[in-house]
GROMACS .gro file of C-alpha atoms in nm:
model
  309
    1MET     CA    1 -22.409 -12.676 -15.773
    2ASP     CA    2 -22.368 -12.547 -15.407
    3ILE     CA    3 -22.048 -12.511 -15.210
    4ILE     CA    4 -22.125 -12.795 -14.966
    5ARG     CA    5 -22.148 -13.039 -15.259
    6ILE     CA    6 -21.840 -12.923 -15.403
    7THR     CA    7 -21.644 -12.935 -15.088
    8SER     CA    8 -21.786 -13.271 -15.021
    9PHE     CA    9 -21.670 -13.392 -15.361
   10LEU     CA   10 -21.327 -13.265 -15.303
   11MET     CA   11 -21.294 -13.428 -14.968
   12VAL     CA   12 -21.392 -13.775 -15.109
   13ALA     CA   13 -21.161 -13.725 -15.393
   14THR     CA   14 -20.873 -13.642 -15.153
   15PHE     CA   15 -20.920 -13.954 -14.938
   16PHE     CA   16 -20.958 -14.164 -15.241
   17GLY     CA   17 -20.611 -14.031 -15.366
   18LEU     CA   18 -20.489 -14.095 -15.004
   19TRP     CA   19 -20.605 -14.458 -15.021
   20LEU     CA   20 -20.449 -14.506 -15.363
   21SER     CA   21 -20.131 -14.371 -15.232
   22VAL     CA   22 -20.118 -14.659 -14.992
   23TYR     CA   23 -20.178 -14.938 -15.220
   24LEU     CA   24 -20.024 -14.828 -15.573
   25PRO     CA   25 -19.665 -14.896 -15.643
   26LEU     CA   26 -19.436 -14.612 -15.739
   27GLU     CA   27 -19.440 -14.669 -16.121
   28LEU     CA   28 -19.815 -14.661 -16.126
   29GLU     CA   29 -19.831 -14.338 -15.889
   30LEU     CA   30 -19.608 -14.168 -16.144
   31LEU     CA   31 -19.851 -14.253 -16.423
   32LEU     CA   32 -20.142 -14.158 -16.241
   33SER     CA   33 -19.980 -13.833 -16.146
   34PHE     CA   34 -19.919 -13.772 -16.497
   35LEU     CA   35 -20.276 -13.841 -16.616
   36LEU     CA   36 -20.408 -13.631 -16.325
   37ILE     CA   37 -20.175 -13.340 -16.462
   38GLY     CA   38 -20.258 -13.414 -16.832
   39THR     CA   39 -20.635 -13.411 -16.768
   40PHE     CA   40 -20.760 -13.166 -16.529
   41GLY     CA   41 -20.438 -13.010 -16.439
   42ILE     CA   42 -20.360 -12.890 -16.794
   43LEU     CA   43 -20.725 -12.842 -16.866
   44HIS     CA   44 -20.782 -12.565 -16.622
   45GLY     CA   45 -20.529 -12.367 -16.785
   46ALA     CA   46 -20.601 -12.483 -17.158
   47ASN     CA   47 -20.844 -12.215 -17.224
   48ASP     CA   48 -20.643 -11.915 -17.107
   49ILE     CA   49 -20.655 -11.739 -17.445
   50GLY     CA   50 -21.049 -11.770 -17.479
   51VAL     CA   51 -21.091 -11.658 -17.099
   52LEU     CA   52 -20.860 -11.346 -17.141
   53THR     CA   53 -21.024 -11.268 -17.474
   54THR     CA   54 -21.363 -11.282 -17.304
   55TYR     CA   55 -21.225 -11.077 -17.013
   56PHE     CA   56 -21.132 -10.787 -17.254
   57GLN     CA   57 -21.478 -10.800 -17.419
   58LYS     CA   58 -21.645 -10.769 -17.097
   59ARG     CA   59 -21.429 -10.459 -17.034
   60GLY     CA   60 -21.541 -10.320 -17.384
   61ALA     CA   61 -21.200 -10.389 -17.559
   62LYS     CA   62 -21.142 -10.578 -17.878
   63ILE     CA   63 -20.834 -10.784 -17.892
   64ALA     CA   64 -20.739 -11.042 -18.172
   65LYS     CA   65 -20.720 -11.385 -18.056
   66THR     CA   66 -20.416 -11.464 -18.287
   67GLY     CA   67 -20.232 -11.167 -18.139
   68MET     CA   68 -20.324 -11.283 -17.766
   69THR     CA   69 -20.196 -11.657 -17.881
   70LEU     CA   70 -19.881 -11.516 -17.990
   71LEU     CA   71 -19.831 -11.314 -17.687
   72TYR     CA   72 -19.890 -11.625 -17.485
   73ILE     CA   73 -19.656 -11.826 -17.652
   74VAL     CA   74 -19.378 -11.560 -17.637
   75MET     CA   75 -19.431 -11.557 -17.257
   76ILE     CA   76 -19.407 -11.924 -17.228
   77ALA     CA   77 -19.069 -11.925 -17.438
   78SER     CA   78 -18.926 -11.642 -17.237
   79ILE     CA   79 -18.983 -11.839 -16.904
   80CYS     CA   80 -18.819 -12.135 -17.057
   81ILE     CA   81 -18.510 -11.927 -17.165
   82VAL     CA   82 -18.507 -11.776 -16.814
   83PHE     CA   83 -18.508 -12.136 -16.649
   84TYR     CA   84 -18.223 -12.224 -16.876
   85PHE     CA   85 -18.001 -11.907 -16.794
   86PHE     CA   86 -18.106 -11.826 -16.472
   87PRO     CA   87 -18.244 -12.142 -16.299
   88THR     CA   88 -18.204 -12.023 -15.945
   89ILE     CA   89 -18.417 -11.696 -15.998
   90ALA     CA   90 -18.669 -11.879 -16.211
   91LEU     CA   91 -18.731 -12.140 -15.956
   92VAL     CA   92 -18.777 -11.879 -15.676
   93LEU     CA   93 -19.001 -11.673 -15.890
   94PHE     CA   94 -19.197 -11.988 -15.985
   95ILE     CA   95 -19.243 -12.092 -15.619
   96LEU     CA   96 -19.383 -11.716 -15.552
   97PHE     CA   97 -19.614 -11.703 -15.834
   98SER     CA   98 -19.746 -12.065 -15.772
   99SER     CA   99 -19.811 -11.946 -15.395
  100TYR     CA  100 -19.988 -11.644 -15.489
  101HIS     CA  101 -20.186 -11.828 -15.745
  102PHE     CA  102 -20.295 -12.120 -15.502
  103GLY     CA  103 -20.382 -11.866 -15.235
  104GLU     CA  104 -20.575 -11.651 -15.451
  105GLN     CA  105 -20.770 -11.925 -15.592
  106HIS     CA  106 -20.852 -12.083 -15.251
  107TRP     CA  107 -20.933 -11.777 -15.057
  108ASN     CA  108 -21.049 -11.512 -15.294
  109ALA     CA  109 -21.429 -11.567 -15.239
  110SER     CA  110 -21.399 -11.587 -14.869
  111LEU     CA  111 -21.211 -11.266 -14.813
  112THR     CA  112 -21.453 -11.008 -14.875
  113GLY     CA  113 -21.490 -10.654 -14.739
  114ASN     CA  114 -21.172 -10.444 -14.644
  115LEU     CA  115 -20.964 -10.692 -14.511
  116LYS     CA  116 -20.587 -10.581 -14.539
  117GLY     CA  117 -20.292 -10.770 -14.666
  118LYS     CA  118 -20.477 -11.007 -14.885
  119PRO     CA  119 -20.204 -11.025 -15.155
  120LEU     CA  120 -19.936 -11.116 -14.875
  121PHE     CA  121 -20.173 -11.382 -14.722
  122TYR     CA  122 -20.227 -11.531 -15.060
  123ILE     CA  123 -19.852 -11.586 -15.107
  124LEU     CA  124 -19.814 -11.712 -14.731
  125TYR     CA  125 -20.104 -11.963 -14.757
  126GLY     CA  126 -19.991 -12.105 -15.089
  127GLY     CA  127 -19.640 -12.093 -14.971
  128LEU     CA  128 -19.741 -12.300 -14.655
  129ILE     CA  129 -19.911 -12.565 -14.870
  130LEU     CA  130 -19.591 -12.586 -15.091
  131PHE     CA  131 -19.341 -12.592 -14.828
  132MET     CA  132 -19.544 -12.837 -14.631
  133LEU     CA  133 -19.509 -13.053 -14.929
  134PHE     CA  134 -19.151 -12.985 -14.948
  135TYR     CA  135 -19.081 -13.066 -14.570
  136ALA     CA  136 -19.239 -13.400 -14.619
  137HIS     CA  137 -19.017 -13.480 -14.902
  138ARG     CA  138 -18.732 -13.273 -14.805
  139VAL     CA  139 -18.471 -13.512 -14.905
  140GLN     CA  140 -18.586 -13.559 -15.257
  141VAL     CA  141 -18.672 -13.181 -15.286
  142VAL     CA  142 -18.302 -13.048 -15.199
  143GLN     CA  143 -18.201 -13.321 -15.472
  144ILE     CA  144 -18.449 -13.143 -15.734
  145VAL     CA  145 -18.326 -12.807 -15.649
  146SER     CA  146 -17.972 -12.909 -15.683
  147ASP     CA  147 -18.053 -13.065 -16.033
  148ILE     CA  148 -18.243 -12.762 -16.139
  149THR     CA  149 -17.992 -12.491 -15.999
  150GLY     CA  150 -17.671 -12.656 -15.940
  151GLN     CA  151 -17.701 -12.513 -15.575
  152ASP     CA  152 -17.687 -12.756 -15.281
  153VAL     CA  153 -17.948 -12.653 -15.008
  154PRO     CA  154 -17.944 -12.790 -14.661
  155THR     CA  155 -18.265 -12.973 -14.558
  156TRP     CA  156 -18.296 -12.769 -14.260
  157VAL     CA  157 -18.358 -12.462 -14.470
  158ILE     CA  158 -18.684 -12.639 -14.605
  159GLY     CA  159 -18.790 -12.689 -14.232
  160GLN     CA  160 -18.704 -12.308 -14.152
  161LEU     CA  161 -18.915 -12.171 -14.444
  162PHE     CA  162 -19.191 -12.413 -14.365
  163LEU     CA  163 -19.185 -12.297 -13.988
  164GLY     CA  164 -19.164 -11.936 -14.083
  165VAL     CA  165 -19.436 -11.943 -14.345
  166GLY     CA  166 -19.651 -12.149 -14.099
  167ILE     CA  167 -19.613 -11.882 -13.799
  168ALA     CA  168 -19.689 -11.587 -14.054
  169THR     CA  169 -20.002 -11.787 -14.182
  170SER     CA  170 -20.114 -11.842 -13.830
  171LEU     CA  171 -20.072 -11.466 -13.732
  172TYR     CA  172 -20.301 -11.381 -14.055
  173PHE     CA  173 -20.567 -11.639 -13.950
  174LEU     CA  174 -20.567 -11.455 -13.602
  175TYR     CA  175 -20.622 -11.118 -13.775
  176TYR     CA  176 -20.883 -11.223 -14.004
  177ALA     CA  177 -21.060 -11.398 -13.708
  178PHE     CA  178 -21.070 -11.084 -13.513
  179ALA     CA  179 -21.157 -10.900 -13.830
  180GLY     CA  180 -21.469 -11.102 -13.865
  181LEU     CA  181 -21.389 -11.356 -14.092
  182ASN     CA  182 -21.659 -11.656 -14.052
  183SER     CA  183 -21.524 -11.887 -13.777
  184TYR     CA  184 -21.655 -12.202 -13.974
  185THR     CA  185 -21.430 -12.085 -14.267
  186ILE     CA  186 -21.102 -12.081 -14.038
  187LEU     CA  187 -21.211 -12.415 -13.847
  188LEU     CA  188 -21.254 -12.581 -14.204
  189GLU     CA  189 -20.925 -12.439 -14.328
  190LEU     CA  190 -20.758 -12.570 -14.023
  191PHE     CA  191 -20.878 -12.928 -14.066
  192LEU     CA  192 -20.812 -12.910 -14.451
  193LEU     CA  193 -20.431 -12.805 -14.360
  194GLY     CA  194 -20.435 -13.116 -14.146
  195VAL     CA  195 -20.576 -13.327 -14.416
  196PHE     CA  196 -20.307 -13.198 -14.652
  197TYR     CA  197 -20.029 -13.268 -14.400
  198VAL     CA  198 -20.129 -13.657 -14.367
  199VAL     CA  199 -20.154 -13.676 -14.772
  200PHE     CA  200 -19.820 -13.511 -14.822
  201ASN     CA  201 -19.669 -13.740 -14.557
  202THR     CA  202 -19.820 -14.073 -14.717
  203ALA     CA  203 -19.807 -14.006 -15.088
  204SER     CA  204 -19.511 -13.988 -15.320
  205LEU     CA  205 -19.377 -13.621 -15.392
  206LEU     CA  206 -19.547 -13.632 -15.732
  207LEU     CA  207 -19.867 -13.784 -15.654
  208ALA     CA  208 -19.912 -13.566 -15.332
  209PHE     CA  209 -19.873 -13.267 -15.536
  210CYS     CA  210 -20.125 -13.383 -15.800
  211ILE     CA  211 -20.373 -13.442 -15.522
  212TYR     CA  212 -20.355 -13.086 -15.421
  213PHE     CA  213 -20.287 -12.925 -15.748
  214VAL     CA  214 -20.579 -13.107 -15.925
  215ILE     CA  215 -20.843 -13.174 -15.662
  216TRP     CA  216 -20.805 -12.861 -15.459
  217HIS     CA  217 -20.684 -12.608 -15.733
  218SER     CA  218 -20.752 -12.724 -16.082
  219ILE     CA  219 -21.112 -12.824 -16.039
  220PRO     CA  220 -21.245 -12.518 -15.835
  221SER     CA  221 -21.070 -12.309 -16.106
  222LEU     CA  222 -21.251 -12.483 -16.386
  223LEU     CA  223 -21.574 -12.418 -16.201
  224ASP     CA  224 -21.482 -12.037 -16.181
  225GLN     CA  225 -21.390 -12.036 -16.516
  226MET     CA  226 -21.726 -12.186 -16.658
  227LYS     CA  227 -21.913 -11.938 -16.443
  228PHE     CA  228 -21.710 -11.651 -16.587
  229LEU     CA  229 -21.756 -11.771 -16.940
  230TYR     CA  230 -22.099 -11.917 -16.975
  231GLY     CA  231 -22.274 -11.795 -16.641
  232ASP     CA  232 -22.342 -12.126 -16.497
  233VAL     CA  233 -22.148 -12.458 -16.386
  234SER     CA  234 -22.315 -12.759 -16.565
  235TRP     CA  235 -22.227 -13.027 -16.796
  236LYS     CA  236 -22.347 -12.819 -17.082
  237SER     CA  237 -22.096 -12.559 -16.978
  238PHE     CA  238 -21.806 -12.813 -16.928
  239TYR     CA  239 -21.872 -12.940 -17.265
  240ARG     CA  240 -21.845 -12.576 -17.420
  241TYR     CA  241 -21.524 -12.530 -17.226
  242PHE     CA  242 -21.362 -12.842 -17.330
  243LYS     CA  243 -21.470 -12.794 -17.688
  244SER     CA  244 -21.326 -12.429 -17.691
  245SER     CA  245 -20.983 -12.539 -17.523
  246PHE     CA  246 -20.976 -12.871 -17.701
  247VAL     CA  247 -20.661 -12.783 -17.944
  248TYR     CA  248 -20.473 -12.608 -17.672
  249TRP     CA  249 -20.545 -12.901 -17.421
  250LEU     CA  250 -20.438 -13.171 -17.667
  251ALA     CA  251 -20.117 -13.011 -17.759
  252SER     CA  252 -20.026 -12.989 -17.406
  253LEU     CA  253 -20.140 -13.340 -17.345
  254VAL     CA  254 -19.919 -13.452 -17.617
  255GLY     CA  255 -19.631 -13.261 -17.460
  256THR     CA  256 -19.684 -13.404 -17.126
  257PHE     CA  257 -19.711 -13.775 -17.274
  258VAL     CA  258 -19.385 -13.721 -17.463
  259LEU     CA  259 -19.211 -13.606 -17.156
  260TYR     CA  260 -19.341 -13.905 -16.957
  261LEU     CA  261 -19.202 -14.136 -17.229
  262LEU     CA  262 -18.873 -13.959 -17.225
  263LEU     CA  263 -18.844 -13.965 -16.835
  264ARG     CA  264 -19.034 -14.275 -16.722
  265ASN     CA  265 -18.702 -14.461 -16.674
  266ALA     CA  266 -18.491 -14.159 -16.518
  267GLU     CA  267 -18.709 -14.074 -16.216
  268GLU     CA  268 -18.422 -13.832 -16.096
  269PHE     CA  269 -18.506 -13.613 -16.430
  270MET     CA  270 -18.895 -13.657 -16.421
  271VAL     CA  271 -18.980 -13.408 -16.155
  272PRO     CA  272 -18.728 -13.140 -16.236
  273GLY     CA  273 -18.857 -13.154 -16.597
  274LEU     CA  274 -19.203 -13.159 -16.498
  275ILE     CA  275 -19.133 -12.849 -16.276
  276CYS     CA  276 -18.994 -12.665 -16.557
  277PHE     CA  277 -19.286 -12.763 -16.799
  278LEU     CA  278 -19.531 -12.640 -16.535
  279ALA     CA  279 -19.327 -12.317 -16.461
  280SER     CA  280 -19.346 -12.226 -16.837
  281ILE     CA  281 -19.712 -12.242 -16.831
  282THR     CA  282 -19.782 -12.107 -16.473
  283VAL     CA  283 -19.675 -11.762 -16.497
  284PRO     CA  284 -19.913 -11.651 -16.794
  285HIS     CA  285 -20.183 -11.864 -16.624
  286VAL     CA  286 -20.138 -11.672 -16.310
  287LEU     CA  287 -20.178 -11.343 -16.463
  288VAL     CA  288 -20.490 -11.453 -16.672
  289MET     CA  289 -20.653 -11.591 -16.342
  290THR     CA  290 -20.582 -11.291 -16.125
  291LYS     CA  291 -20.790 -11.073 -16.387
  292ILE     CA  292 -21.081 -11.345 -16.369
  293GLU     CA  293 -21.089 -11.339 -15.981
  294GLU     CA  294 -21.089 -10.968 -15.980
  295PHE     CA  295 -21.395 -10.964 -16.225
  296LEU     CA  296 -21.568 -11.250 -16.009
  297LYS     CA  297 -21.498 -11.063 -15.681
  298ALA     CA  298 -21.645 -10.733 -15.850
  299HIS     CA  299 -21.957 -10.929 -15.973
  300PRO     CA  300 -22.032 -11.172 -15.718
  301GLU     CA  301 -22.361 -11.271 -15.906
  302THR     CA  302 -22.137 -11.476 -16.128
  303ASP     CA  303 -21.923 -11.637 -15.862
  304VAL     CA  304 -21.953 -11.992 -15.752
  305GLY     CA  305 -21.715 -11.956 -15.460
  306GLY     CA  306 -21.354 -11.998 -15.597
  307ASN     CA  307 -21.216 -12.199 -15.291
  308ALA     CA  308 -21.500 -12.430 -15.282
  309GLN     CA  309 -21.577 -12.388 -14.912
   0.00000   0.00000   0.00000
């Protein structure tokens, strides 16, 4: 499966999602969003235990899967506790971790060589995606922040952060262009940012997030993980991946469905509840995938092109 075919598929899926956002009523958008998160969204992180175990085996270390699972559960529980007692700090850390994770997944395969400042660029690019989304729905976002943290944030703060991250990311684009990054890659990324801007300003907050999260993050991440675990990307590899992660995926899916049933008639709590749920599984997943991206970068013969470009 070559990179052009992957990119073409992601683009078609994005425009299909955009078309649905125009015609679907809000209730169906919410249901579709939970279905997307419950399937590909959760699935791309459901095999973290197996991926991490394989990573250590490739490094010559033997770690029991049971111990890894317990450690993973403790990390998730700890994040939930932090969100409960220190919601502001937890929310800021969640945004930073998510920004880095989105940026790393999207750019890791393209930024080869000795380019400087890649970790900061990952945070800035991922932050640009998030704050573009936040700015498009700034009134709803500040209400969600208030619901989670109890802090009132003026909407202009969202705009200033979006502007600041956008300028910083643009400067990085210029630096990487002069440093020799493929001009086609930069032009494609600028085009994609334009597409994301249209999607974010057309779809509801939750569906807009899901279109990016599932199509441009979760699916490419699944491809990377299949290549790492099984050496290729195929329906057979997908079946093996799904089979090995089924129990974890099913448990997460049931949790997501229960969350939807509890909050479907309380829209003001649905997105905050989903954010807290995603935060609890994001941080350990980011730590796992950082190791995997490092391995794929060091062994390019097993890489499928993490950002699907």
